[in-house]
Coordinates of C-alpha atoms and ligand atoms in Angstrom, one line a residue:
M1 CA -14.9 -15.1 19.3
N2 CA -11.0 -14.6 19.9
N3 CA -9.4 -12.9 22.8
F4 CA -7.7 -9.7 21.0
P5 CA -10.6 -7.1 21.9
T6 CA -10.3 -4.0 19.4
D7 CA -11.3 -0.8 21.1
K8 CA -8.6 1.4 21.5
E9 CA -7.2 0.6 24.6
S10 CA -6.7 -3.1 23.9
L11 CA -5.6 -2.0 20.8
V12 CA -2.8 -0.4 22.4
K13 CA -1.9 -3.1 25.2
S14 CA -1.5 -5.6 22.3
L15 CA 0.8 -3.4 20.4
E16 CA 3.0 -2.5 23.4
N17 CA 3.2 -6.3 24.2
R18 CA 6.2 -7.7 23.0
D19 CA 5.6 -11.4 24.3
K20 CA 6.6 -13.8 22.4
Q21 CA 3.7 -16.1 23.4
F22 CA 1.5 -13.4 22.9
V23 CA 2.5 -12.0 19.7
S24 CA 2.5 -15.6 17.9
E25 CA -1.3 -16.2 19.5
L26 CA -2.3 -13.1 17.8
F27 CA -0.8 -13.7 14.2
A28 CA -2.4 -17.6 14.6
A29 CA -5.5 -16.0 15.6
A30 CA -5.6 -13.6 12.3
N31 CA -4.7 -16.5 10.3
V32 CA -7.6 -19.0 11.4
I33 CA -10.1 -15.7 10.6
K34 CA -8.8 -15.2 7.5
E35 CA -8.7 -18.7 6.4
K36 CA -12.3 -19.0 7.8
T37 CA -14.3 -15.8 6.2
I38 CA -12.1 -15.7 2.9
G39 CA -9.8 -18.8 2.6
K40 CA -6.0 -19.7 2.3
K41 CA -5.5 -18.4 -1.3
V42 CA -3.0 -15.1 -1.9
Y43 CA -3.7 -13.0 -4.8
L44 CA -1.6 -11.5 -6.9
R45 CA -1.2 -8.3 -8.4
G46 CA 1.3 -7.4 -10.8
L47 CA 2.9 -3.7 -9.6
L48 CA 3.5 -1.7 -13.0
E49 CA 6.1 1.5 -11.2
I50 CA 5.6 3.4 -14.5
S51 CA 7.3 6.7 -13.5
N52 CA 8.8 8.3 -10.1
I53 CA 8.8 12.1 -11.4
C54 CA 6.4 13.7 -8.5
E55 CA 4.9 17.1 -7.6
K56 CA 4.8 15.9 -4.4
N57 CA 7.4 16.7 -1.2
C58 CA 6.9 14.3 1.2
F59 CA 9.8 14.5 3.8
Y60 CA 10.2 10.6 3.8
C61 CA 10.1 9.5 0.8
G62 CA 12.7 9.1 -1.8
I63 CA 11.4 10.3 -4.7
R64 CA 9.9 13.7 -3.7
R65 CA 10.4 16.3 -5.7
G66 CA 13.3 18.1 -3.8
N67 CA 15.3 15.3 -4.4
P68 CA 17.9 16.7 -7.0
L69 CA 20.0 12.8 -6.6
A70 CA 16.7 10.7 -7.9
N71 CA 17.4 9.6 -11.6
R72 CA 13.9 10.1 -12.6
Y73 CA 12.5 8.2 -15.9
E74 CA 8.6 7.4 -17.2
I75 CA 7.9 4.6 -18.7
S76 CA 6.3 4.7 -22.4
E77 CA 2.8 3.6 -23.5
D78 CA 4.3 0.2 -25.1
A79 CA 6.2 -0.8 -22.4
I80 CA 3.7 -0.7 -20.0
V81 CA 0.7 -2.4 -21.8
E82 CA 3.8 -4.8 -23.1
S83 CA 4.3 -5.9 -18.8
A84 CA 0.4 -6.2 -18.1
G85 CA 0.4 -8.3 -21.2
N86 CA 3.0 -10.7 -19.9
A87 CA 1.6 -10.5 -16.6
Y88 CA -1.3 -11.5 -17.6
E89 CA -0.5 -14.4 -19.6
K90 CA 2.0 -16.0 -16.5
G91 CA -1.7 -15.9 -14.4
Y92 CA -1.6 -12.7 -12.6
G93 CA -5.9 -11.5 -11.8
S94 CA -4.8 -8.3 -11.8
I95 CA -1.6 -6.0 -12.3
C96 CA -1.5 -2.4 -9.8
I97 CA -0.4 1.1 -11.4
Q98 CA 1.5 3.2 -9.2
A99 CA 3.5 6.3 -9.7
G100 CA 5.2 9.9 -8.0
E101 CA 1.8 12.4 -8.0
R102 CA 1.1 14.7 -11.4
H103 CA -1.6 16.1 -12.1
D104 CA -0.9 18.0 -16.0
E105 CA -3.4 16.6 -19.2
A106 CA -0.8 14.8 -20.4
F107 CA -0.3 12.4 -17.7
I108 CA -4.0 11.6 -16.8
S109 CA -5.0 11.4 -20.3
K110 CA -1.7 8.9 -20.7
V111 CA -3.0 6.7 -17.4
T112 CA -6.4 6.4 -19.5
R113 CA -4.8 5.3 -22.5
I114 CA -3.0 2.5 -20.7
I115 CA -5.9 1.7 -18.6
R116 CA -7.6 1.4 -22.2
R117 CA -5.1 -0.6 -23.1
I118 CA -4.6 -3.1 -20.8
K119 CA -8.1 -4.4 -20.6
E120 CA -7.9 -4.6 -24.6
V121 CA -4.5 -7.1 -24.5
S122 CA -6.2 -9.0 -21.4
E123 CA -9.8 -9.0 -23.2
G124 CA -11.3 -7.6 -20.2
Q125 CA -9.8 -9.7 -17.7
L126 CA -7.5 -8.1 -15.6
G127 CA -8.3 -6.6 -12.9
I128 CA -6.7 -2.7 -12.5
T129 CA -5.6 -1.3 -9.2
L130 CA -4.7 2.4 -9.2
S131 CA -2.2 4.2 -7.1
L132 CA -1.4 7.6 -8.4
G133 CA -1.8 9.8 -5.3
E134 CA -4.5 12.9 -5.0
Q135 CA -6.7 13.2 -7.8
S136 CA -9.9 15.6 -8.8
L137 CA -13.4 13.6 -8.6
S138 CA -13.6 14.0 -12.0
V139 CA -10.3 12.5 -12.7
Y140 CA -10.8 9.5 -11.0
K141 CA -14.1 9.0 -12.5
K142 CA -12.4 9.0 -16.1
W143 CA -10.1 6.3 -14.6
F144 CA -12.9 4.3 -13.5
E145 CA -14.4 4.4 -16.2
A146 CA -11.5 3.3 -18.6
G147 CA -11.7 0.3 -16.5
A148 CA -9.5 0.5 -13.6
H149 CA -11.5 -0.7 -10.5
R150 CA -9.5 -0.6 -7.5
Y151 CA -7.6 2.4 -5.8
L152 CA -4.7 2.6 -3.1
L153 CA -4.1 5.7 -1.3
R154 CA -2.7 5.5 2.0
I155 CA -3.3 8.0 4.4
E156 CA 0.0 7.7 5.7
A157 CA -0.5 8.8 9.4
S158 CA -4.5 9.3 10.5
N159 CA -3.3 11.7 13.2
P160 CA -3.6 15.3 11.2
A161 CA -0.7 15.9 13.8
L162 CA 1.3 13.3 12.7
Y163 CA 0.9 13.9 9.5
G164 CA 1.5 17.5 9.5
K165 CA 5.1 16.5 10.6
L166 CA 5.7 14.4 7.8
H167 CA 4.4 16.4 5.4
P168 CA 5.4 20.0 3.7
A169 CA 2.3 22.9 4.8
D170 CA 0.8 22.7 1.9
H171 CA 0.2 18.6 1.8
S172 CA -3.0 18.7 3.2
H173 CA -4.6 15.7 5.9
A174 CA -8.0 16.9 5.1
E175 CA -8.0 16.9 1.2
R176 CA -5.8 13.3 2.0
V177 CA -9.1 12.1 3.5
K178 CA -11.5 13.9 0.8
C179 CA -9.6 11.9 -1.8
L180 CA -11.0 8.6 -0.1
G181 CA -14.2 10.0 -0.4
Y182 CA -14.4 10.7 -3.8
L183 CA -12.4 7.6 -4.6
R184 CA -15.6 5.9 -3.0
E185 CA -18.3 8.2 -4.9
A186 CA -16.6 7.4 -8.1
G187 CA -17.1 3.3 -7.7
Y188 CA -13.6 2.0 -6.6
Q189 CA -13.2 -0.8 -4.0
V190 CA -10.8 1.9 -2.1
G191 CA -7.8 0.8 -0.4
T192 CA -5.6 2.8 2.5
G193 CA -2.7 2.1 4.7
V194 CA 0.1 4.0 6.9
M195 CA 3.4 3.6 7.5
I196 CA 4.8 1.9 10.8
G197 CA 7.7 2.7 12.7
L198 CA 7.7 6.5 11.7
P199 CA 9.8 9.4 13.7
W200 CA 7.0 10.9 16.6
Q201 CA 4.1 7.8 16.0
T202 CA 2.8 6.4 19.2
A203 CA 1.5 2.6 19.6
G204 CA -2.3 5.3 20.4
D205 CA -1.6 6.4 16.9
L206 CA -1.0 3.3 15.3
A207 CA -4.0 1.8 17.0
D208 CA -6.4 5.4 15.8
D209 CA -4.8 4.3 12.3
L210 CA -6.8 0.4 12.8
L211 CA -9.8 2.5 14.1
F212 CA -9.5 4.9 10.6
M213 CA -9.7 2.0 8.5
R214 CA -12.6 0.4 10.3
D215 CA -14.6 3.6 10.6
F216 CA -14.2 4.2 7.0
D217 CA -15.1 0.7 6.1
I218 CA -12.2 0.4 4.0
D219 CA -12.3 -2.8 1.4
M220 CA -8.2 -3.1 0.9
V221 CA -5.4 -2.0 3.1
G222 CA -1.3 -2.0 2.6
M223 CA 0.7 -0.9 5.5
G224 CA 3.9 -1.6 5.9
P225 CA 7.1 -0.3 7.9
Y226 CA 8.8 3.6 7.7
L227 CA 12.3 2.7 6.1
P228 CA 14.7 5.6 5.6
H229 CA 15.6 7.0 2.7
E230 CA 19.2 8.4 2.9
D231 CA 18.5 11.9 0.9
T232 CA 15.3 12.6 2.6
P233 CA 15.0 15.7 5.5
L234 CA 13.2 13.4 8.1
T235 CA 16.1 10.8 7.7
K236 CA 17.9 14.4 8.3
I237 CA 15.9 14.8 11.6
C238 CA 16.1 11.6 12.6
S239 CA 20.2 11.4 12.6
S240 CA 20.3 14.5 14.2
G241 CA 19.0 12.8 17.6
E242 CA 15.8 14.9 17.6
V243 CA 14.3 12.0 17.7
S244 CA 14.2 8.1 17.5
I245 CA 12.7 5.4 15.3
P246 CA 12.0 1.8 16.6
S247 CA 14.5 -0.9 16.0
R248 CA 14.1 -3.1 12.4
E249 CA 13.3 -5.8 14.5
E250 CA 10.6 -3.4 16.1
R251 CA 8.9 -2.0 13.2
L252 CA 8.9 -5.4 11.9
E253 CA 7.0 -7.2 14.7
L254 CA 5.2 -4.1 15.3
S255 CA 4.1 -4.0 11.3
L256 CA 3.0 -7.8 11.5
K257 CA 0.9 -6.9 14.9
M258 CA -1.6 -4.2 12.8
V259 CA -1.6 -6.5 9.6
A260 CA -2.7 -9.7 12.4
L261 CA -5.2 -7.0 14.5
L262 CA -6.6 -5.3 11.4
R263 CA -7.7 -9.1 10.3
I264 CA -9.2 -9.5 13.3
M265 CA -11.1 -6.0 13.1
M266 CA -12.2 -6.7 9.7
P267 CA -12.0 -10.1 8.9
D268 CA -13.5 -10.2 5.0
I269 CA -11.1 -7.2 3.5
N270 CA -8.1 -7.8 1.4
I271 CA -5.0 -7.0 3.4
A272 CA -1.4 -6.8 1.3
A273 CA 2.3 -8.3 2.6
T274 CA 3.8 -5.1 1.1
T275 CA 7.3 -5.0 -0.3
A276 CA 8.8 -2.6 2.3
L277 CA 8.5 -5.9 4.6
E278 CA 10.8 -7.9 2.3
V279 CA 13.8 -5.3 3.6
L280 CA 13.4 -6.0 6.9
D281 CA 13.4 -9.7 6.6
P282 CA 13.7 -11.9 3.4
K283 CA 10.6 -14.0 4.6
G284 CA 8.2 -10.7 5.6
R285 CA 5.7 -10.9 3.2
E286 CA 5.4 -14.6 4.0
K287 CA 5.1 -13.5 8.0
A288 CA 2.3 -11.7 7.0
I289 CA 0.7 -13.9 5.4
L290 CA 0.8 -15.9 8.4
A291 CA -0.6 -13.1 10.1
G292 CA -3.7 -12.5 8.1
A293 CA -2.5 -10.6 4.9
N294 CA -3.6 -12.3 1.8
I295 CA -2.6 -10.2 -1.1
V296 CA 1.5 -10.0 -2.6
M297 CA 2.4 -7.4 -5.2
P298 CA 5.4 -8.7 -6.9
N299 CA 6.9 -6.0 -9.0
I300 CA 6.8 -6.6 -13.2
T301 CA 8.2 -2.8 -13.4
P302 CA 10.5 -3.5 -16.6
T303 CA 13.7 -4.1 -15.2
A304 CA 15.9 -0.9 -17.0
A305 CA 13.9 1.2 -14.8
R306 CA 13.6 -0.3 -11.5
G307 CA 16.5 0.4 -9.8
D308 CA 15.1 3.9 -9.6
Y309 CA 11.5 3.5 -7.6
N310 CA 13.6 4.3 -4.6
L311 CA 10.7 5.0 -2.0
Y312 CA 13.3 3.9 0.6
D313 CA 16.5 2.9 0.8
G314 CA 17.2 -1.5 0.8
K315 CA 14.3 -1.5 -2.3
K316 CA 16.7 -1.9 -5.3
N317 CA 18.3 -5.1 -3.8
L318 CA 14.8 -6.7 -4.0
T319 CA 13.8 -9.8 -6.1
E320 CA 10.3 -10.0 -8.5
S321 CA 9.4 -12.8 -6.5
P322 CA 9.1 -13.1 -2.7
A323 CA 9.7 -16.1 -0.7
L324 CA 6.1 -17.7 -0.4
G325 CA 6.8 -21.2 0.8
E326 CA 4.1 -23.3 0.7
I327 CA 1.3 -20.9 0.3
E328 CA -1.4 -21.6 -2.3
I329 CA -1.9 -18.9 -4.6
G330 CA -5.4 -17.8 -6.6
Y331 CA -4.2 -17.6 -10.1
N332 CA -5.8 -16.0 -12.9
Q333 CA -8.3 -14.5 -10.2
W334 CA -9.4 -10.6 -9.3
G335 CA -9.3 -11.6 -5.3
D336 CA -11.5 -9.0 -5.4
S337 CA -12.3 -7.6 -1.4
L338 CA -15.4 -9.3 -0.2
R339 CA -16.1 -6.7 2.0
F340 CA -16.8 -4.1 -1.2
K341 CA -18.9 -7.1 -2.2
S342 CA -21.2 -7.1 0.6
R343 CA -21.4 -3.3 1.0
V344 CA -22.3 -3.0 -2.9
Ligands
SAH1 N1 2.7 8.7 -5.1 C1 1.2 8.2 -4.3 C2 2.3 6.6 -4.7 C3 3.3 6.2 -4.7 S1 4.2 6.4 -3.3 C4 1.6 7.9 -3.2 O1 2.3 8.9 -2.8 O2 0.0 7.7 -3.0 C5 3.7 4.6 -2.2 C6 3.6 4.3 -1.2 O3 5.2 4.6 -1.0 C7 3.4 6.0 0.0 O4 2.0 6.1 0.4 C8 4.0 5.5 1.0 O5 3.0 4.8 2.2 C9 4.9 4.8 0.8 N2 6.4 5.3 1.2 C10 7.1 6.4 0.4 N3 8.4 6.6 1.1 C11 8.3 5.5 2.6 C12 9.7 5.0 3.2 N4 10.1 5.9 3.3 N5 8.9 4.3 4.0 C13 8.1 3.4 3.8 N6 6.7 3.3 2.7 C14 6.9 5.0 1.9
SF4_2 FE1 5.3 11.6 -4.2 FE2 3.9 9.6 -3.0 FE3 6.7 10.3 -2.4 FE4 4.8 11.5 -1.6 S1 5.1 9.4 -1.4 S2 7.0 12.0 -2.6 S3 3.7 11.7 -2.9 S4 5.7 9.4 -4.9

């Protein structure tokens, strides 16, 4: 047993405790639990941001439909398959295909073909994660049958009232939860996550986010700091002074604490050291690994498109490969969630 209880009240206390020694003991405890349960190795998911065209209008996101300043792109099927092939040759065990949300038949069938072709060029070896938003059960099934086996759909904020403040009225928290259920039904390893340091968000909300992940018995998690994008409604609300967000330093620390607490609560899941951490600190991802994360997602999007997948400010300046110090990498391996394996 460790000294970090995970009932709601204790989680809130841990999230609010900024004592340096407490925080470093929390990170160390989480890292020990990770190493004992799933080992030291970190697994790679090459991130392919295949398009920034999006039907949705989330108030925080730079590629929301309502941002006329976003320079829209869609990478060709051949270029995507080629990038995936290169990643495979470099020893990546898996890739993650991410994009804005679309429901048109052209997009759905393009994704299906891409999955099949990537499976072909890698002789079935490359694992495929998708992060393509809310879809119907039949679309999720189609992509699963084509060869994808993990899906990342963040709940963004588990508190429906907070979710409501971050999205237009036609975006539904209940629908998002329903989609997480569909993903499980379709057979995927299911990942979710939240943004940390959002306006209006309390330590109680963050504790509930962790409990939501545990209660859903999630297989993988990608969560990271909220980062403002200058051309979004949420940034305008914050700069009007109506509400504020924690400082960069606080958001970094809170994000690392969320990783550590979740690792203590769910020792055998996959937890990503997310890209957004790196915007706040060049060593952000390495720090997350030392606080319990075991997945890194280096960007393998073809460079011509990379500057335009701007979910938040500061993203375009990031380098492909994060600083990982002495960290041991599991090349050529899927690095599946042990939680998923033991449940199935
Ligand atoms: N459209 C898909 C996948 C792409 S967006 C979807 O929304 O699920 C991927 C993630 O980027 C979102 O889940 C959200 O959590 C994150 N994101 C978007 N804008 C952000 C911002 N301003 N700061 C931090 N993360 C952001
Ligand atoms: Fe679209 Fe995802 Fe951004 Fe929302 S977060 S606007 S769904 S890309």
